[in-house]
CSV table of C-alpha atoms and ligand atoms in Angstrom, one decimal:
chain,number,residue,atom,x,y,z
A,9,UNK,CA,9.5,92.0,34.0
A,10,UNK,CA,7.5,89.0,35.0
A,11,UNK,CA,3.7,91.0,34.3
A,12,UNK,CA,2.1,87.1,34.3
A,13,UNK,CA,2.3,86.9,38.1
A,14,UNK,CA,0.5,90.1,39.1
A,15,UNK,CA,-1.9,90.2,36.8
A,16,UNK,CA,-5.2,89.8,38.4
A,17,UNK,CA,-3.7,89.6,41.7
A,18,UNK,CA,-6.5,91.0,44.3
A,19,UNK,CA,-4.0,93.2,45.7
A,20,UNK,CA,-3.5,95.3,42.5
A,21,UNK,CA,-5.0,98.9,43.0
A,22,UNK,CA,-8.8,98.9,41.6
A,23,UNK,CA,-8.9,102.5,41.0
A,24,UNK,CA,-5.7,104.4,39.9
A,25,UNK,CA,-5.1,108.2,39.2
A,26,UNK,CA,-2.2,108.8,36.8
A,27,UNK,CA,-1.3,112.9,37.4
A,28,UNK,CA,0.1,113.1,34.0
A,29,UNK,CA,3.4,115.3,34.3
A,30,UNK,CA,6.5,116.2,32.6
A,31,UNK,CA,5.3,116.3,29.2
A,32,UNK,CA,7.0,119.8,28.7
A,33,UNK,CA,10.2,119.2,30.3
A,34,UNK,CA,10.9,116.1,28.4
A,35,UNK,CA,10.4,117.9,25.0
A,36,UNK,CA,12.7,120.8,26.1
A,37,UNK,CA,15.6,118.4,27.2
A,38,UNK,CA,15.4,117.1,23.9
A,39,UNK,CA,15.5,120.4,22.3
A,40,UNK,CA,11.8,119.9,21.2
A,41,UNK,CA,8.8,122.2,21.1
A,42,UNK,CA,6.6,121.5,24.1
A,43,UNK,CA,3.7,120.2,21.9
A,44,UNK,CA,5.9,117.7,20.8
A,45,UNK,CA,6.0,116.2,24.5
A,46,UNK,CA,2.1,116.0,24.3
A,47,UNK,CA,1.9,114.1,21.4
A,48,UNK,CA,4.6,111.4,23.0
A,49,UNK,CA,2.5,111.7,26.3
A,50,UNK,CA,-1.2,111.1,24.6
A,51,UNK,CA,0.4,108.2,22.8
A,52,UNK,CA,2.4,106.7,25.6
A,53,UNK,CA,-1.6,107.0,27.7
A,54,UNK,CA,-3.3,105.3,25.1
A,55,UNK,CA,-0.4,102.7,25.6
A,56,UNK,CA,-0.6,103.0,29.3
A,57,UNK,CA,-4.5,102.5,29.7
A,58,UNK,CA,-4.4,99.2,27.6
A,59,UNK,CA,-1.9,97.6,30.0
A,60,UNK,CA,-3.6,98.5,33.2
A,61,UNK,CA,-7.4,97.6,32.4
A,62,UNK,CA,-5.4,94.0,30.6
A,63,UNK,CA,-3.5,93.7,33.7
A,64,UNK,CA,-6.7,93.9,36.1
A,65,UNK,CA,-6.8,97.5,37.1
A,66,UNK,CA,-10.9,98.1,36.9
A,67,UNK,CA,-10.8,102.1,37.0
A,68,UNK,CA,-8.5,104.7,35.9
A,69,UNK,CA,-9.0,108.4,36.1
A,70,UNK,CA,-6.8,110.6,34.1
A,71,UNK,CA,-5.8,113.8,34.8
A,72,UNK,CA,-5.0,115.4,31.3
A,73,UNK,CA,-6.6,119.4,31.9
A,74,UNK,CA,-6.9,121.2,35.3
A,75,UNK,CA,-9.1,124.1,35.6
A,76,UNK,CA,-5.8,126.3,36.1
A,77,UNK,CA,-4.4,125.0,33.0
A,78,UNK,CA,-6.0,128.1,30.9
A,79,UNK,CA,-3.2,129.9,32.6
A,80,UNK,CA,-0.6,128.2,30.1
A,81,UNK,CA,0.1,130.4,26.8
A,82,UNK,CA,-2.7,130.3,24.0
A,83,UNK,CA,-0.9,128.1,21.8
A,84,UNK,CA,0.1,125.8,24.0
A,85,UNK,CA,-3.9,125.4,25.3
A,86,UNK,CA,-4.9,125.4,21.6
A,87,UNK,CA,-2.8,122.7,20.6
A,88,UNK,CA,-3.8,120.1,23.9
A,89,UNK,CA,-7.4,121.3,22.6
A,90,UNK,CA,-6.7,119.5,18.8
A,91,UNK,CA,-5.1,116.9,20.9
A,92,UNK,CA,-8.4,116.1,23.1
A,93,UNK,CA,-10.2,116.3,19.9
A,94,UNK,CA,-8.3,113.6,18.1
A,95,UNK,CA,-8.1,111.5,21.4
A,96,UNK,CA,-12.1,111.6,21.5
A,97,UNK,CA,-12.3,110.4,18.1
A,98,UNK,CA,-9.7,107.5,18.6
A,99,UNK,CA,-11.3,106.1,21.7
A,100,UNK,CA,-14.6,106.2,20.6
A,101,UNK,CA,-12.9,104.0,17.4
A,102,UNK,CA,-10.8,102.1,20.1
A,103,UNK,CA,-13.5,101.5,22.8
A,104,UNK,CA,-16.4,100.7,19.8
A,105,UNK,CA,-16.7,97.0,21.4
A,106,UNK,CA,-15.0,96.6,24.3
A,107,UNK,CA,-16.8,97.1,27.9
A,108,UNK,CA,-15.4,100.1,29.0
A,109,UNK,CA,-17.4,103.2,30.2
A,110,UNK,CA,-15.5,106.2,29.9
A,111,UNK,CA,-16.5,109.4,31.6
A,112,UNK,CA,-15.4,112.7,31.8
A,113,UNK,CA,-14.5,114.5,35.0
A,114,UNK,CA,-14.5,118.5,33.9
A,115,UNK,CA,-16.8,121.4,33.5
A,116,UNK,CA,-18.2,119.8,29.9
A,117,UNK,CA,-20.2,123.6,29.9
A,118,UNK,CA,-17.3,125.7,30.1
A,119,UNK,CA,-17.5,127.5,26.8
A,120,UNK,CA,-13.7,127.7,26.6
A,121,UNK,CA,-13.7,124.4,25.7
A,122,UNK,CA,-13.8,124.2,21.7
A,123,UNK,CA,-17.3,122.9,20.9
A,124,UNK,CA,-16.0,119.9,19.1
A,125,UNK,CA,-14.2,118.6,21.9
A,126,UNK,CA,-17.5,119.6,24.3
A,127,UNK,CA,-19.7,117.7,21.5
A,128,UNK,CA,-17.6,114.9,21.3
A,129,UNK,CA,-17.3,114.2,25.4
A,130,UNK,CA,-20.5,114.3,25.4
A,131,UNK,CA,-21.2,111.9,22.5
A,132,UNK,CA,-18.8,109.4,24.3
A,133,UNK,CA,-20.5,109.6,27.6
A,134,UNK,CA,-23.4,108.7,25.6
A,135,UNK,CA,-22.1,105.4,24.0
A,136,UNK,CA,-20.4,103.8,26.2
A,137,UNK,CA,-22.9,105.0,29.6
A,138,UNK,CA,-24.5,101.4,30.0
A,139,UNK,CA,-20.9,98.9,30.1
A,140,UNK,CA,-20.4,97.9,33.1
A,141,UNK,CA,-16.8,96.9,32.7
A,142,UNK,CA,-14.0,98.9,33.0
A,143,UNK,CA,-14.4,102.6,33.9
A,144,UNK,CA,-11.9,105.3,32.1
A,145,UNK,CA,-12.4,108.5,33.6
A,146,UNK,CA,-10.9,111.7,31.8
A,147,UNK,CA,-10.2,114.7,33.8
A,148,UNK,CA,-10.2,117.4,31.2
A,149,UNK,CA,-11.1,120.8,32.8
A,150,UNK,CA,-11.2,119.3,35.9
A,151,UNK,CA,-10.7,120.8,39.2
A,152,UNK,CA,-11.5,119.5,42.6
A,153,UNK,CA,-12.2,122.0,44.8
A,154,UNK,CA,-14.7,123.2,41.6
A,155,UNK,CA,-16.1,119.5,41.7
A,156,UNK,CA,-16.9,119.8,45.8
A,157,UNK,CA,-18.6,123.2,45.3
A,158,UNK,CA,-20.8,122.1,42.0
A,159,UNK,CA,-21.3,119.6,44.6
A,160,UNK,CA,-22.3,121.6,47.7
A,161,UNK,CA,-24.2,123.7,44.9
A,162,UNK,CA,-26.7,120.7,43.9
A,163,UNK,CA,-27.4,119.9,47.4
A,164,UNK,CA,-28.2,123.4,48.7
A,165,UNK,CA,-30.9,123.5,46.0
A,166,UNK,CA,-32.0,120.4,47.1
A,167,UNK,CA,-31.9,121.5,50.9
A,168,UNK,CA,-31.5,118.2,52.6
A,169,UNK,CA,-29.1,117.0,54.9
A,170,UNK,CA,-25.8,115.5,53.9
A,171,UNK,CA,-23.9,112.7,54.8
A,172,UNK,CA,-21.0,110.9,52.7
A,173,UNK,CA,-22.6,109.2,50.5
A,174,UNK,CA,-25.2,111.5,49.1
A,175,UNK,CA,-22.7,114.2,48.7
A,176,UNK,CA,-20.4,111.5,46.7
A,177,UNK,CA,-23.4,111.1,44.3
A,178,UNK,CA,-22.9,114.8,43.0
A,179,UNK,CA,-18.8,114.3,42.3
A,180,UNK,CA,-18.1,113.0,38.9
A,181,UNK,CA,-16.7,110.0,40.0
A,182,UNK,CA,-19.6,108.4,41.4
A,183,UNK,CA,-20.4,104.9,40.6
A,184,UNK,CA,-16.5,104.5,40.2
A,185,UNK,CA,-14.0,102.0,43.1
A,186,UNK,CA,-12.8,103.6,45.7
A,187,UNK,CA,-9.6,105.7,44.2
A,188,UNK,CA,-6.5,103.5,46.0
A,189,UNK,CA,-3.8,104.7,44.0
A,190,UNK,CA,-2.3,107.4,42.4
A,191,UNK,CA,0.7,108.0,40.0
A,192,UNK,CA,2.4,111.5,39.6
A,193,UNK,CA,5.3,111.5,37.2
A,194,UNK,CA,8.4,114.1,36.8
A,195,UNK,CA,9.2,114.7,39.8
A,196,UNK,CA,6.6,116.8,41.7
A,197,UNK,CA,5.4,116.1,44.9
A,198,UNK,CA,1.6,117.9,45.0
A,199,UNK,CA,-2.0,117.1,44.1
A,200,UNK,CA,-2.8,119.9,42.4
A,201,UNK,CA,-6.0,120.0,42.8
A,202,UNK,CA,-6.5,116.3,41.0
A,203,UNK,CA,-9.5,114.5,43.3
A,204,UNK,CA,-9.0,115.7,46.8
A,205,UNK,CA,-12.1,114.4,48.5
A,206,UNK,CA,-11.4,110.8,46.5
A,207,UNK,CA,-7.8,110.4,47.6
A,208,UNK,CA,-8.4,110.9,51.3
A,209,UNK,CA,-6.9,107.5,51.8
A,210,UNK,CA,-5.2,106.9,48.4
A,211,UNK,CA,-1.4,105.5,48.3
A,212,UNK,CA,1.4,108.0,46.4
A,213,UNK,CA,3.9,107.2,44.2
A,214,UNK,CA,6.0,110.0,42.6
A,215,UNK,CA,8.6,108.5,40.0
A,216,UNK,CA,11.3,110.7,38.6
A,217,UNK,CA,10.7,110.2,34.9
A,218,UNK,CA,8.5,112.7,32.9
A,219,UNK,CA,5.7,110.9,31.3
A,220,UNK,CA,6.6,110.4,28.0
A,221,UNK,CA,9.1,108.4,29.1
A,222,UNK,CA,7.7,106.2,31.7
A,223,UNK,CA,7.6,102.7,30.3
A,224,UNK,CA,5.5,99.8,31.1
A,225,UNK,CA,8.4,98.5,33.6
A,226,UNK,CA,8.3,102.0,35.6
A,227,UNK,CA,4.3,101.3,35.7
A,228,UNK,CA,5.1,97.8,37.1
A,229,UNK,CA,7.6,99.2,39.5
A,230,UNK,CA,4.9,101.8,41.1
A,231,UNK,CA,2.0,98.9,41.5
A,232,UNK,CA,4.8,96.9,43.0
A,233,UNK,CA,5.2,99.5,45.3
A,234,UNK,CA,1.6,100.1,46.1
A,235,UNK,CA,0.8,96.2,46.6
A,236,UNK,CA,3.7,95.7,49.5
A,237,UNK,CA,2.3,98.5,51.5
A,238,UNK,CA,0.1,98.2,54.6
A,239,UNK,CA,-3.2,100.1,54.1
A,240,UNK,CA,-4.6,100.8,57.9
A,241,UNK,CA,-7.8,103.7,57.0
A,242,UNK,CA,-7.2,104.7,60.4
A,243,UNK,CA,-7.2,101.4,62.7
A,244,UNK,CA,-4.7,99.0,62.9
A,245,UNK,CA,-3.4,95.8,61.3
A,246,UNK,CA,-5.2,92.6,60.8
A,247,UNK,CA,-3.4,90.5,62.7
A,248,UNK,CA,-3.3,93.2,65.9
A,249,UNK,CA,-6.5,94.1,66.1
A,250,UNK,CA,-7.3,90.8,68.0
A,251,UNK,CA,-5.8,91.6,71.2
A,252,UNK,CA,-5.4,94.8,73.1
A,253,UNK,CA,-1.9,95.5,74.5
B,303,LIG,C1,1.5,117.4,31.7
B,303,LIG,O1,2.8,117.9,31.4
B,303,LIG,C2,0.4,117.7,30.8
B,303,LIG,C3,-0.5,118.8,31.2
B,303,LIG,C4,-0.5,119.4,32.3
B,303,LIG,C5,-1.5,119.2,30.3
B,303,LIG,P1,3.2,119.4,31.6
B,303,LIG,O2,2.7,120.2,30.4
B,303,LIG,O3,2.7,120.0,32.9
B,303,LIG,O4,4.8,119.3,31.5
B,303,LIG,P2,5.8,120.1,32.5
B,303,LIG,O5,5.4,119.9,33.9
B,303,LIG,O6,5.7,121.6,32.1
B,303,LIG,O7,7.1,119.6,32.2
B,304,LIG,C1,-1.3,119.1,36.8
B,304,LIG,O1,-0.1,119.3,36.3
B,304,LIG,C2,-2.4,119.1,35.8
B,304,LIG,C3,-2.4,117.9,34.9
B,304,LIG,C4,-1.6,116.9,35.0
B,304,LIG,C5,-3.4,118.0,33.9
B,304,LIG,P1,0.5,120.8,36.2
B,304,LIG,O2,1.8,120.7,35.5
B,304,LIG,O3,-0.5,121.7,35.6
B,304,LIG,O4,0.6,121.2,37.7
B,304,LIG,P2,1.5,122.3,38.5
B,304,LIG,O5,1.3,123.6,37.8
B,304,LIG,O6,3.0,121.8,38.3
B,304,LIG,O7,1.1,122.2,39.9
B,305,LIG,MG1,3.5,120.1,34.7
């Protein structure tokens, strides 16, 4: 794996969306607890995240919590709760002097949420709000089609008109690149409900592995991927858009 000539290459994605999946179906074919498969997953992410910003990836968003994952069984909720609340406290030690903003894409209200883990987002969000380096975004209780209505809500009380770039000022991702890529391991081939009015025109990739087990060579694989393909937004290529025929 020859990571030396692709890193910094302009052509790597600048924002990338990893749809962590697959954490409980690796445990289980190991005979494993599912717990156990978060615990490999939230240590192969902090793993992950180091590679991509040192590789040249400016932006990652993470999707660690949907807003249907309440639906999972108490203990199973209760133990990714301890694990958010132990990630907090690690990147906050972690990130202490590096430029790296991290945000937090997720109803941070929602009084489900332990108040630890709501205490310590917000603590975080604090710190690191003024770096203007990287930008590590967690989705943790995040929805999208709850982030475009908080959206549409904000601008009804305002009542003015609406175009693309005022309503992108109420998602959580504002101020983040343009979200070019996105990652969904183990398998499945949906979105749910991870950034739908950001990946309009993002690139797939859906590798087989479940995410504990998806190495560093599986992440260079996928960016491969991503960096061969042709990205049109609708028109056509560079080198046909000069004549009509
Ligand atoms: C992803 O792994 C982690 C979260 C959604 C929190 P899963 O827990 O969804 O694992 P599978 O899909 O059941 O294997
Ligand atoms: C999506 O994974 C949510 C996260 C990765 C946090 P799920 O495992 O919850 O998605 P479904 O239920 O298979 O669609
Ligand atoms: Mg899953």
């Amino acid at each position: 794996m020859n990571i030396d000539k692709i890193k910094g290459d302009e052509r790597l994605p600048k924002h990338m969306g990893i749809i962590i999946d697959g954490n409980g179906r690796w445990a289980k074919s190991r005979g494993l607890p599912r717990s156990a498969g978060h615990k490999v997953g939230a240590d192969n992410l902090k793993k992950q995240i180091e590679f991509l910003f040192d590789l040249g990836v400016k932006n990652l968003s993470l999707y660690c919590f949907s807003s249907e994952n309440w639906k999972r069984p108490e203990q199973e909720v209760d133990y990714l709760m301890q694990l958010f609340d132990e990630m907090l406290d690690e990147y906050k030690r972690d990130y202490l002097d590096r430029d790296v903003k991290i945000i937090i894409s997720g109803d941070l209200t929602d009084e489900r949420l332990p108040l630890n883990v709501r205490t310590k987002a917000v603590d975080l969000i604090e710190t690191t709000k003024n770096r203007t380096g990287n930008i590590l975004n967690l989705c943790i209780n995040y929805g999208g089609r709850q982030e475009i209505l908080k959206a549409v809500n904000e601008l009804v009380k305002l009542g003015e008109e609406v175009d693309e770039n005022t309503f992108e000022k109420h998602l959580y991702t504002y101020g983040m690149l343009p979200l070019d890529f996105i990652i969904r391991t183990s398998g499945e081939k949906r979105s749910s409900n991870f950034l739908p009015w950001q990946a309009t025109y993002s690139e797939w990739e859906f590798p087989k592995k479940c995410w504990p087990a998806f190495t560093k060579r599986d992440m260079i694989k996928a960016i491969k991927s991503f960096m061969s393909r042709n990205r049109r937004f609708g028109g056509l290529n560079k080198n046909e858009t000069k004549k009509h025929n």
